[in-house]
Structure formats: structure tokens, C-alpha cells
């Protein structure tokens, strides 16, 4: 029997094992660190923004499977988007993992929906949202490292 949950777990395992857009980005014009002290997740985001569009985005660092998979999925999801669109995804993603009932946005979130299950594990929500908070701050021109605490 086909189980959507298995598929979601596969996506997370896959992105943790082979993170996409991993490593420093040559020519990045923004770089920001994020830290989740609760779990020990650390990441650095590298962004290349042309006009108001995210031309390229990379990350590196180390952390738990959720934090790495989430960052990997995020880079795929926001590359090519405008800053406003990326912020919109951030809000949709945050709602998905923090709100009890979310009946909308699932389609636009695509593969990011694989992380919806963390909603049931409050401690892991920070692992999943660390990269997004870091992105949001970087897009706003933030320079200070982002902490989830
Ligand atoms: Zn974590």
C-alpha cells in the first residue's frame, strides 16, 4: 500500500545524505550564519541576489538530518524566486510546521511538504525552520548571526 509518509521520509533521508547546493557559493553577495543551540544545528547561507531575484543560493554547515534536509530543500525551492516570493514561501513553510491545521499552500510548497511532520515534534520545528529564519534575515539585509533561541 502506498504511504505518503514513507515518501516524505524518503525525501528527507535523500536530502540529508546528498544535500543539494551544498558548499560555499563563488560570487555570493550575502552570507549569513544561523544557529540552533537547542539541537546544535549550524549553517551558513550564501546568496547571490540580482535585482530582486535570488539567482543562486548555497548552504553549508552541520546539523541533524532535519536541519540539513530542510536547508537543502529550501535552496531548491527558492532559487530563481523573487525576494517577495521567497518571503512568501517562508511564511507558508512556517505556518505549515507550526499551525495545527493548514489547509492551504500545500501545492505551492511542493517537496517542502515532506517536513510537515515535524509539526508533531515541537523541538524539531526549530531544526526545520532555522534555515528559513536565516534566509529571511539575509534577504532583509541582516548581518548578525541568526539564533533560534
Ligand atoms: Zn536539529
Short mmCIF file of N, CA and C and ligand atoms in Angstrom, two decimals:
data_model
loop_
_atom_site.label_atom_id
_atom_site.label_comp_id
_atom_site.label_asym_id
_atom_site.label_seq_id
_atom_site.Cartn_x
_atom_site.Cartn_y
_atom_site.Cartn_z
N UNK A 1 0.85 -1.19 0.00
CA UNK A 1 0.00 0.00 0.00
C UNK A 1 0.89 1.24 0.00
N UNK A 2 0.56 2.19 -0.85
CA UNK A 2 1.34 3.42 -0.98
C UNK A 2 1.10 4.33 0.23
N UNK A 3 2.16 4.67 0.89
CA UNK A 3 2.02 5.52 2.08
C UNK A 3 2.79 6.82 1.85
N UNK A 4 2.06 7.93 1.87
CA UNK A 4 2.67 9.23 1.63
C UNK A 4 3.76 9.54 2.65
N UNK A 5 3.57 9.07 3.87
CA UNK A 5 4.54 9.33 4.93
C UNK A 5 5.90 8.72 4.60
N UNK A 6 5.87 7.52 3.99
CA UNK A 6 7.13 6.87 3.60
C UNK A 6 7.84 7.70 2.56
N UNK A 7 7.06 8.22 1.62
CA UNK A 7 7.64 9.04 0.56
C UNK A 7 8.31 10.27 1.18
N UNK A 8 7.62 10.90 2.11
CA UNK A 8 8.15 12.09 2.75
C UNK A 8 9.45 11.78 3.47
N UNK A 9 9.44 10.64 4.16
CA UNK A 9 10.67 10.28 4.87
C UNK A 9 11.81 10.05 3.89
N UNK A 10 11.48 9.46 2.75
CA UNK A 10 12.49 9.23 1.73
C UNK A 10 13.10 10.54 1.26
N UNK A 11 12.26 11.53 1.07
CA UNK A 11 12.75 12.84 0.62
C UNK A 11 13.73 13.41 1.65
N UNK A 12 13.39 13.29 2.93
CA UNK A 12 14.25 13.82 3.98
C UNK A 12 15.56 13.06 4.06
N UNK A 13 15.49 11.75 4.00
CA UNK A 13 16.70 10.92 4.05
C UNK A 13 17.60 11.25 2.86
N UNK A 14 16.99 11.37 1.69
CA UNK A 14 17.74 11.64 0.47
C UNK A 14 18.45 13.00 0.54
N UNK A 15 17.74 14.00 0.98
CA UNK A 15 18.33 15.35 1.04
C UNK A 15 19.35 15.48 2.16
N UNK A 16 19.22 14.66 3.19
CA UNK A 16 20.22 14.67 4.24
C UNK A 16 21.50 14.00 3.75
N UNK A 17 21.35 12.90 3.03
CA UNK A 17 22.52 12.17 2.54
C UNK A 17 23.23 12.90 1.43
N UNK A 18 22.45 13.50 0.55
CA UNK A 18 23.03 14.20 -0.60
C UNK A 18 22.46 15.60 -0.66
N UNK A 19 22.88 16.46 0.26
CA UNK A 19 22.32 17.82 0.27
C UNK A 19 22.61 18.55 -1.05
N UNK A 20 21.58 19.22 -1.57
CA UNK A 20 21.74 19.97 -2.83
C UNK A 20 22.27 21.37 -2.51
N UNK A 21 22.98 21.93 -3.47
CA UNK A 21 23.51 23.30 -3.33
C UNK A 21 24.33 23.44 -2.06
N UNK A 22 25.14 22.43 -1.79
CA UNK A 22 25.92 22.41 -0.56
C UNK A 22 27.34 22.90 -0.83
N UNK A 23 27.84 23.77 0.04
CA UNK A 23 29.19 24.29 -0.10
C UNK A 23 29.15 25.77 -0.43
N UNK A 24 30.27 26.45 -0.23
CA UNK A 24 30.32 27.90 -0.47
C UNK A 24 29.92 28.23 -1.90
N UNK A 25 29.43 29.42 -2.10
CA UNK A 25 28.99 29.87 -3.41
C UNK A 25 29.93 30.98 -3.89
N UNK A 26 30.61 30.71 -4.99
CA UNK A 26 31.52 31.73 -5.54
C UNK A 26 30.71 32.93 -5.99
N UNK A 27 31.16 34.10 -5.61
CA UNK A 27 30.47 35.32 -6.05
C UNK A 27 29.24 35.66 -5.23
N UNK A 28 29.07 34.98 -4.10
CA UNK A 28 27.91 35.29 -3.25
C UNK A 28 28.00 36.74 -2.77
N UNK A 29 26.87 37.44 -2.77
CA UNK A 29 26.91 38.81 -2.27
C UNK A 29 26.32 38.93 -0.87
N UNK A 30 25.74 37.84 -0.38
CA UNK A 30 25.29 37.85 1.01
C UNK A 30 25.65 36.52 1.64
N UNK A 31 26.02 36.59 2.90
CA UNK A 31 26.41 35.39 3.62
C UNK A 31 25.94 35.57 5.05
N UNK A 32 25.26 34.58 5.57
CA UNK A 32 24.73 34.73 6.93
C UNK A 32 24.73 33.39 7.65
N UNK A 33 25.07 33.44 8.93
CA UNK A 33 25.11 32.22 9.73
C UNK A 33 23.84 32.07 10.55
N UNK A 34 23.45 30.82 10.75
CA UNK A 34 22.31 30.52 11.60
C UNK A 34 22.69 29.42 12.58
N UNK A 35 22.11 29.48 13.76
CA UNK A 35 22.49 28.53 14.81
C UNK A 35 21.25 28.15 15.61
N UNK A 36 21.10 26.88 15.84
CA UNK A 36 20.01 26.38 16.68
C UNK A 36 20.62 25.69 17.90
N UNK A 37 20.81 26.44 18.98
CA UNK A 37 21.52 25.91 20.15
C UNK A 37 20.82 24.70 20.77
N UNK A 38 19.53 24.63 20.59
CA UNK A 38 18.76 23.55 21.19
C UNK A 38 19.22 22.19 20.67
N UNK A 39 19.58 22.15 19.41
CA UNK A 39 19.95 20.89 18.77
C UNK A 39 21.41 20.87 18.37
N UNK A 40 22.02 22.07 18.21
CA UNK A 40 23.41 22.14 17.77
C UNK A 40 23.55 22.31 16.27
N UNK A 41 22.44 22.62 15.61
CA UNK A 41 22.49 22.82 14.16
C UNK A 41 23.15 24.15 13.84
N UNK A 42 24.07 24.11 12.88
CA UNK A 42 24.74 25.31 12.41
C UNK A 42 24.72 25.33 10.91
N UNK A 43 24.44 26.49 10.34
CA UNK A 43 24.55 26.57 8.88
C UNK A 43 24.99 27.96 8.47
N UNK A 44 25.57 28.02 7.30
CA UNK A 44 25.90 29.29 6.68
C UNK A 44 25.18 29.33 5.34
N UNK A 45 24.48 30.40 5.10
CA UNK A 45 23.78 30.59 3.83
C UNK A 45 24.58 31.52 2.95
N UNK A 46 24.65 31.20 1.68
CA UNK A 46 25.31 32.05 0.69
C UNK A 46 24.28 32.41 -0.37
N UNK A 47 24.17 33.70 -0.63
CA UNK A 47 23.15 34.13 -1.59
C UNK A 47 23.75 35.02 -2.67
N UNK A 48 23.23 34.83 -3.86
CA UNK A 48 23.54 35.77 -4.94
C UNK A 48 22.20 36.34 -5.39
N UNK A 49 22.01 37.63 -5.13
CA UNK A 49 20.75 38.28 -5.47
C UNK A 49 21.00 39.28 -6.58
N UNK A 50 20.26 39.12 -7.68
CA UNK A 50 20.39 40.04 -8.81
C UNK A 50 19.07 40.79 -8.95
N UNK A 51 19.12 42.09 -8.78
CA UNK A 51 17.87 42.85 -8.77
C UNK A 51 17.09 42.42 -7.55
N UNK A 52 15.89 41.90 -7.76
CA UNK A 52 15.16 41.39 -6.61
C UNK A 52 14.97 39.88 -6.74
N UNK A 53 15.83 39.24 -7.53
CA UNK A 53 15.69 37.80 -7.73
C UNK A 53 16.85 37.02 -7.11
N UNK A 54 16.52 35.92 -6.50
CA UNK A 54 17.56 35.04 -5.94
C UNK A 54 18.13 34.21 -7.08
N UNK A 55 19.31 34.64 -7.52
CA UNK A 55 19.90 33.98 -8.68
C UNK A 55 20.50 32.64 -8.27
N UNK A 56 21.12 32.61 -7.09
CA UNK A 56 21.69 31.35 -6.63
C UNK A 56 21.75 31.35 -5.11
N UNK A 57 21.71 30.17 -4.55
CA UNK A 57 21.75 30.03 -3.09
C UNK A 57 22.42 28.71 -2.73
N UNK A 58 23.35 28.77 -1.81
CA UNK A 58 24.04 27.59 -1.32
C UNK A 58 24.01 27.61 0.20
N UNK A 59 24.33 26.49 0.80
CA UNK A 59 24.50 26.46 2.24
C UNK A 59 25.57 25.45 2.60
N UNK A 60 26.17 25.62 3.75
CA UNK A 60 26.97 24.54 4.33
C UNK A 60 26.84 24.62 5.83
N UNK A 61 27.48 23.69 6.50
CA UNK A 61 27.36 23.62 7.94
C UNK A 61 27.11 22.18 8.35
N UNK A 62 26.70 22.01 9.58
CA UNK A 62 26.43 20.67 10.06
C UNK A 62 25.26 20.71 11.03
N UNK A 63 24.53 19.64 11.06
CA UNK A 63 23.38 19.59 11.94
C UNK A 63 22.66 18.25 11.79
N UNK A 64 21.52 18.17 12.41
CA UNK A 64 20.76 16.93 12.36
C UNK A 64 20.14 16.75 10.97
N UNK A 65 19.60 15.58 10.75
CA UNK A 65 19.04 15.24 9.44
C UNK A 65 17.95 16.21 9.02
N UNK A 66 17.13 16.62 9.97
CA UNK A 66 16.03 17.52 9.64
C UNK A 66 16.56 18.87 9.17
N UNK A 67 17.55 19.40 9.90
CA UNK A 67 18.06 20.73 9.56
C UNK A 67 18.77 20.72 8.21
N UNK A 68 19.52 19.67 7.94
CA UNK A 68 20.24 19.59 6.66
C UNK A 68 19.26 19.39 5.51
N UNK A 69 18.31 18.48 5.68
CA UNK A 69 17.33 18.22 4.63
C UNK A 69 16.49 19.46 4.36
N UNK A 70 16.13 20.17 5.43
CA UNK A 70 15.30 21.36 5.28
C UNK A 70 16.05 22.43 4.50
N UNK A 71 17.33 22.63 4.83
CA UNK A 71 18.13 23.64 4.13
C UNK A 71 18.31 23.25 2.66
N UNK A 72 18.54 21.98 2.42
CA UNK A 72 18.71 21.51 1.05
C UNK A 72 17.44 21.73 0.24
N UNK A 73 16.31 21.36 0.82
CA UNK A 73 15.02 21.55 0.14
C UNK A 73 14.72 23.02 -0.07
N UNK A 74 15.10 23.84 0.92
CA UNK A 74 14.84 25.27 0.82
C UNK A 74 15.62 25.89 -0.35
N UNK A 75 16.90 25.50 -0.49
CA UNK A 75 17.69 26.10 -1.57
C UNK A 75 17.06 25.77 -2.92
N UNK A 76 16.58 24.54 -3.06
CA UNK A 76 15.92 24.17 -4.32
C UNK A 76 14.64 24.96 -4.53
N UNK A 77 13.93 25.17 -3.42
CA UNK A 77 12.60 25.80 -3.51
C UNK A 77 12.67 27.29 -3.84
N UNK A 78 13.71 27.98 -3.37
CA UNK A 78 13.70 29.44 -3.54
C UNK A 78 14.63 29.95 -4.65
N UNK A 79 15.46 29.07 -5.18
CA UNK A 79 16.35 29.51 -6.25
C UNK A 79 15.52 29.98 -7.44
N UNK A 80 15.79 31.19 -7.91
CA UNK A 80 15.05 31.71 -9.05
C UNK A 80 13.83 32.54 -8.66
N UNK A 81 13.46 32.49 -7.39
CA UNK A 81 12.30 33.28 -6.95
C UNK A 81 12.71 34.72 -6.70
N UNK A 82 11.71 35.60 -6.69
CA UNK A 82 11.97 36.96 -6.25
C UNK A 82 12.05 36.95 -4.73
N UNK A 83 12.61 38.02 -4.19
CA UNK A 83 12.71 38.14 -2.73
C UNK A 83 11.32 38.05 -2.10
N UNK A 84 10.34 38.71 -2.71
CA UNK A 84 8.98 38.70 -2.17
C UNK A 84 8.39 37.29 -2.19
N UNK A 85 8.63 36.57 -3.27
CA UNK A 85 8.13 35.20 -3.37
C UNK A 85 8.78 34.29 -2.33
N UNK A 86 10.08 34.49 -2.12
CA UNK A 86 10.81 33.68 -1.15
C UNK A 86 10.28 33.94 0.26
N UNK A 87 9.97 35.19 0.54
CA UNK A 87 9.42 35.55 1.85
C UNK A 87 8.05 34.91 2.04
N UNK A 88 7.31 34.85 0.95
CA UNK A 88 6.00 34.22 0.96
C UNK A 88 6.14 32.72 1.29
N UNK A 89 7.12 32.07 0.69
CA UNK A 89 7.36 30.65 0.97
C UNK A 89 7.75 30.46 2.43
N UNK A 90 8.56 31.38 2.92
CA UNK A 90 8.98 31.32 4.32
C UNK A 90 7.75 31.30 5.23
N UNK A 91 6.82 32.20 4.95
CA UNK A 91 5.63 32.27 5.79
C UNK A 91 4.76 31.03 5.64
N UNK A 92 4.65 30.53 4.43
CA UNK A 92 3.86 29.32 4.21
C UNK A 92 4.50 28.14 4.92
N UNK A 93 5.82 28.07 4.82
CA UNK A 93 6.53 26.95 5.46
C UNK A 93 6.39 27.02 6.98
N UNK A 94 6.57 28.21 7.51
CA UNK A 94 6.47 28.39 8.96
C UNK A 94 5.06 28.02 9.44
N UNK A 95 4.06 28.46 8.70
CA UNK A 95 2.68 28.10 9.06
C UNK A 95 2.49 26.59 9.03
N UNK A 96 3.07 25.97 8.00
CA UNK A 96 2.87 24.52 7.84
C UNK A 96 3.41 23.75 9.04
N UNK A 97 4.58 24.18 9.55
CA UNK A 97 5.19 23.41 10.64
C UNK A 97 4.78 23.89 12.03
N UNK A 98 4.04 25.00 12.09
CA UNK A 98 3.69 25.49 13.44
C UNK A 98 2.18 25.54 13.67
N UNK A 99 1.40 25.48 12.60
CA UNK A 99 -0.04 25.63 12.78
C UNK A 99 -0.73 24.27 12.82
N UNK A 100 -1.66 24.16 13.71
CA UNK A 100 -2.37 22.90 13.91
C UNK A 100 -3.04 22.42 12.63
N UNK A 101 -3.82 23.29 12.04
CA UNK A 101 -4.49 22.90 10.80
C UNK A 101 -4.07 23.82 9.68
N UNK A 102 -3.53 23.25 8.63
CA UNK A 102 -3.19 24.06 7.47
C UNK A 102 -3.83 23.42 6.27
N UNK A 103 -4.77 24.10 5.70
CA UNK A 103 -5.49 23.50 4.59
C UNK A 103 -5.14 24.14 3.26
N UNK A 104 -4.17 25.03 3.27
CA UNK A 104 -3.83 25.73 2.03
C UNK A 104 -2.32 25.79 1.87
N UNK A 105 -1.89 26.12 0.67
CA UNK A 105 -0.47 26.31 0.44
C UNK A 105 0.29 25.04 0.13
N UNK A 106 -0.33 23.90 0.39
CA UNK A 106 0.36 22.62 0.19
C UNK A 106 0.91 22.46 -1.22
N UNK A 107 0.13 22.91 -2.20
CA UNK A 107 0.54 22.72 -3.59
C UNK A 107 1.79 23.54 -3.90
N UNK A 108 1.79 24.79 -3.45
CA UNK A 108 2.94 25.64 -3.74
C UNK A 108 4.19 25.18 -3.01
N UNK A 109 3.99 24.52 -1.89
CA UNK A 109 5.15 24.11 -1.10
C UNK A 109 5.86 22.92 -1.73
N UNK A 110 5.16 22.15 -2.54
CA UNK A 110 5.79 21.03 -3.23
C UNK A 110 6.51 20.10 -2.28
N UNK A 111 7.79 19.85 -2.59
CA UNK A 111 8.58 18.90 -1.79
C UNK A 111 8.78 19.34 -0.35
N UNK A 112 8.65 20.64 -0.12
CA UNK A 112 8.81 21.15 1.25
C UNK A 112 7.79 20.52 2.19
N UNK A 113 6.69 20.05 1.63
CA UNK A 113 5.65 19.42 2.44
C UNK A 113 6.17 18.17 3.15
N UNK A 114 7.30 17.66 2.68
CA UNK A 114 7.90 16.49 3.33
C UNK A 114 8.19 16.78 4.80
N UNK A 115 8.34 18.05 5.13
CA UNK A 115 8.70 18.40 6.51
C UNK A 115 7.49 18.72 7.39
N UNK A 116 6.31 18.56 6.84
CA UNK A 116 5.10 18.89 7.61
C UNK A 116 5.02 18.09 8.91
N UNK A 117 5.60 16.89 8.90
CA UNK A 117 5.50 16.00 10.06
C UNK A 117 6.18 16.53 11.30
N UNK A 118 7.12 17.48 11.16
CA UNK A 118 7.83 17.99 12.34
C UNK A 118 6.87 18.76 13.26
N UNK A 119 5.72 19.13 12.70
CA UNK A 119 4.72 19.83 13.50
C UNK A 119 4.41 19.08 14.79
N UNK A 120 4.47 17.76 14.72
CA UNK A 120 4.15 16.93 15.89
C UNK A 120 5.32 16.83 16.87
N UNK A 121 6.47 17.43 16.51
CA UNK A 121 7.65 17.35 17.37
C UNK A 121 8.21 18.76 17.57
N UNK A 122 7.65 19.48 18.55
CA UNK A 122 7.99 20.90 18.73
C UNK A 122 9.50 21.17 18.76
N UNK A 123 10.28 20.28 19.34
CA UNK A 123 11.72 20.51 19.41
C UNK A 123 12.36 20.49 18.03
N UNK A 124 11.74 19.76 17.09
CA UNK A 124 12.32 19.67 15.75
C UNK A 124 11.89 20.81 14.85
N UNK A 125 10.88 21.56 15.26
CA UNK A 125 10.40 22.66 14.43
C UNK A 125 11.53 23.66 14.20
N UNK A 126 12.33 23.89 15.24
CA UNK A 126 13.45 24.83 15.11
C UNK A 126 14.52 24.30 14.16
N UNK A 127 14.69 22.99 14.15
CA UNK A 127 15.64 22.39 13.21
C UNK A 127 15.20 22.67 11.78
N UNK A 128 13.89 22.56 11.55
CA UNK A 128 13.35 22.71 10.19
C UNK A 128 13.28 24.17 9.76
N UNK A 129 13.09 25.08 10.73
CA UNK A 129 12.89 26.48 10.35
C UNK A 129 14.17 27.31 10.44
N UNK A 130 15.24 26.76 11.03
CA UNK A 130 16.49 27.52 11.18
C UNK A 130 16.92 28.15 9.85
N UNK A 131 16.99 27.33 8.80
CA UNK A 131 17.47 27.84 7.50
C UNK A 131 16.54 28.93 6.97
N UNK A 132 15.25 28.79 7.23
CA UNK A 132 14.28 29.77 6.73
C UNK A 132 14.41 31.10 7.47
N UNK A 133 14.60 31.03 8.78
CA UNK A 133 14.80 32.27 9.54
C UNK A 133 16.09 32.96 9.08
N UNK A 134 17.09 32.16 8.79
CA UNK A 134 18.37 32.71 8.33
C UNK A 134 18.18 33.37 6.96
N UNK A 135 17.46 32.69 6.09
CA UNK A 135 17.19 33.25 4.77
C UNK A 135 16.41 34.56 4.88
N UNK A 136 15.40 34.54 5.70
CA UNK A 136 14.55 35.72 5.85
C UNK A 136 15.37 36.92 6.32
N UNK A 137 16.26 36.66 7.27
CA UNK A 137 17.11 37.73 7.77
C UNK A 137 18.09 38.22 6.70
N UNK A 138 18.67 37.26 5.96
CA UNK A 138 19.63 37.63 4.92
C UNK A 138 18.95 38.46 3.84
N UNK A 139 17.72 38.12 3.49
CA UNK A 139 17.01 38.86 2.46
C UNK A 139 16.68 40.26 2.94
N UNK A 140 16.55 40.41 4.26
CA UNK A 140 16.26 41.72 4.81
C UNK A 140 17.52 42.52 5.06
N UNK A 141 18.66 41.97 4.65
CA UNK A 141 19.91 42.69 4.80
C UNK A 141 20.57 42.49 6.15
N UNK A 142 20.06 41.53 6.91
CA UNK A 142 20.64 41.24 8.23
C UNK A 142 22.06 40.74 8.13
N UNK A 143 22.89 41.10 9.07
CA UNK A 143 24.29 40.68 9.06
C UNK A 143 24.63 39.88 10.31
N UNK A 144 23.86 40.07 11.38
CA UNK A 144 24.15 39.37 12.62
C UNK A 144 23.68 37.92 12.52
N UNK A 145 24.47 36.99 13.07
CA UNK A 145 24.07 35.58 13.04
C UNK A 145 22.67 35.40 13.62
N UNK A 146 21.93 34.46 13.03
CA UNK A 146 20.56 34.19 13.46
C UNK A 146 20.58 33.04 14.45
N UNK A 147 19.87 33.23 15.55
CA UNK A 147 19.74 32.13 16.51
C UNK A 147 18.27 31.85 16.72
N UNK A 148 17.93 30.57 16.88
CA UNK A 148 16.53 30.21 17.10
C UNK A 148 16.12 30.43 18.55
N UNK A 149 17.11 30.72 19.40
CA UNK A 149 16.77 30.95 20.83
C UNK A 149 16.76 32.44 21.13
ZN1 LIG B 1 18.34 19.79 14.64
#
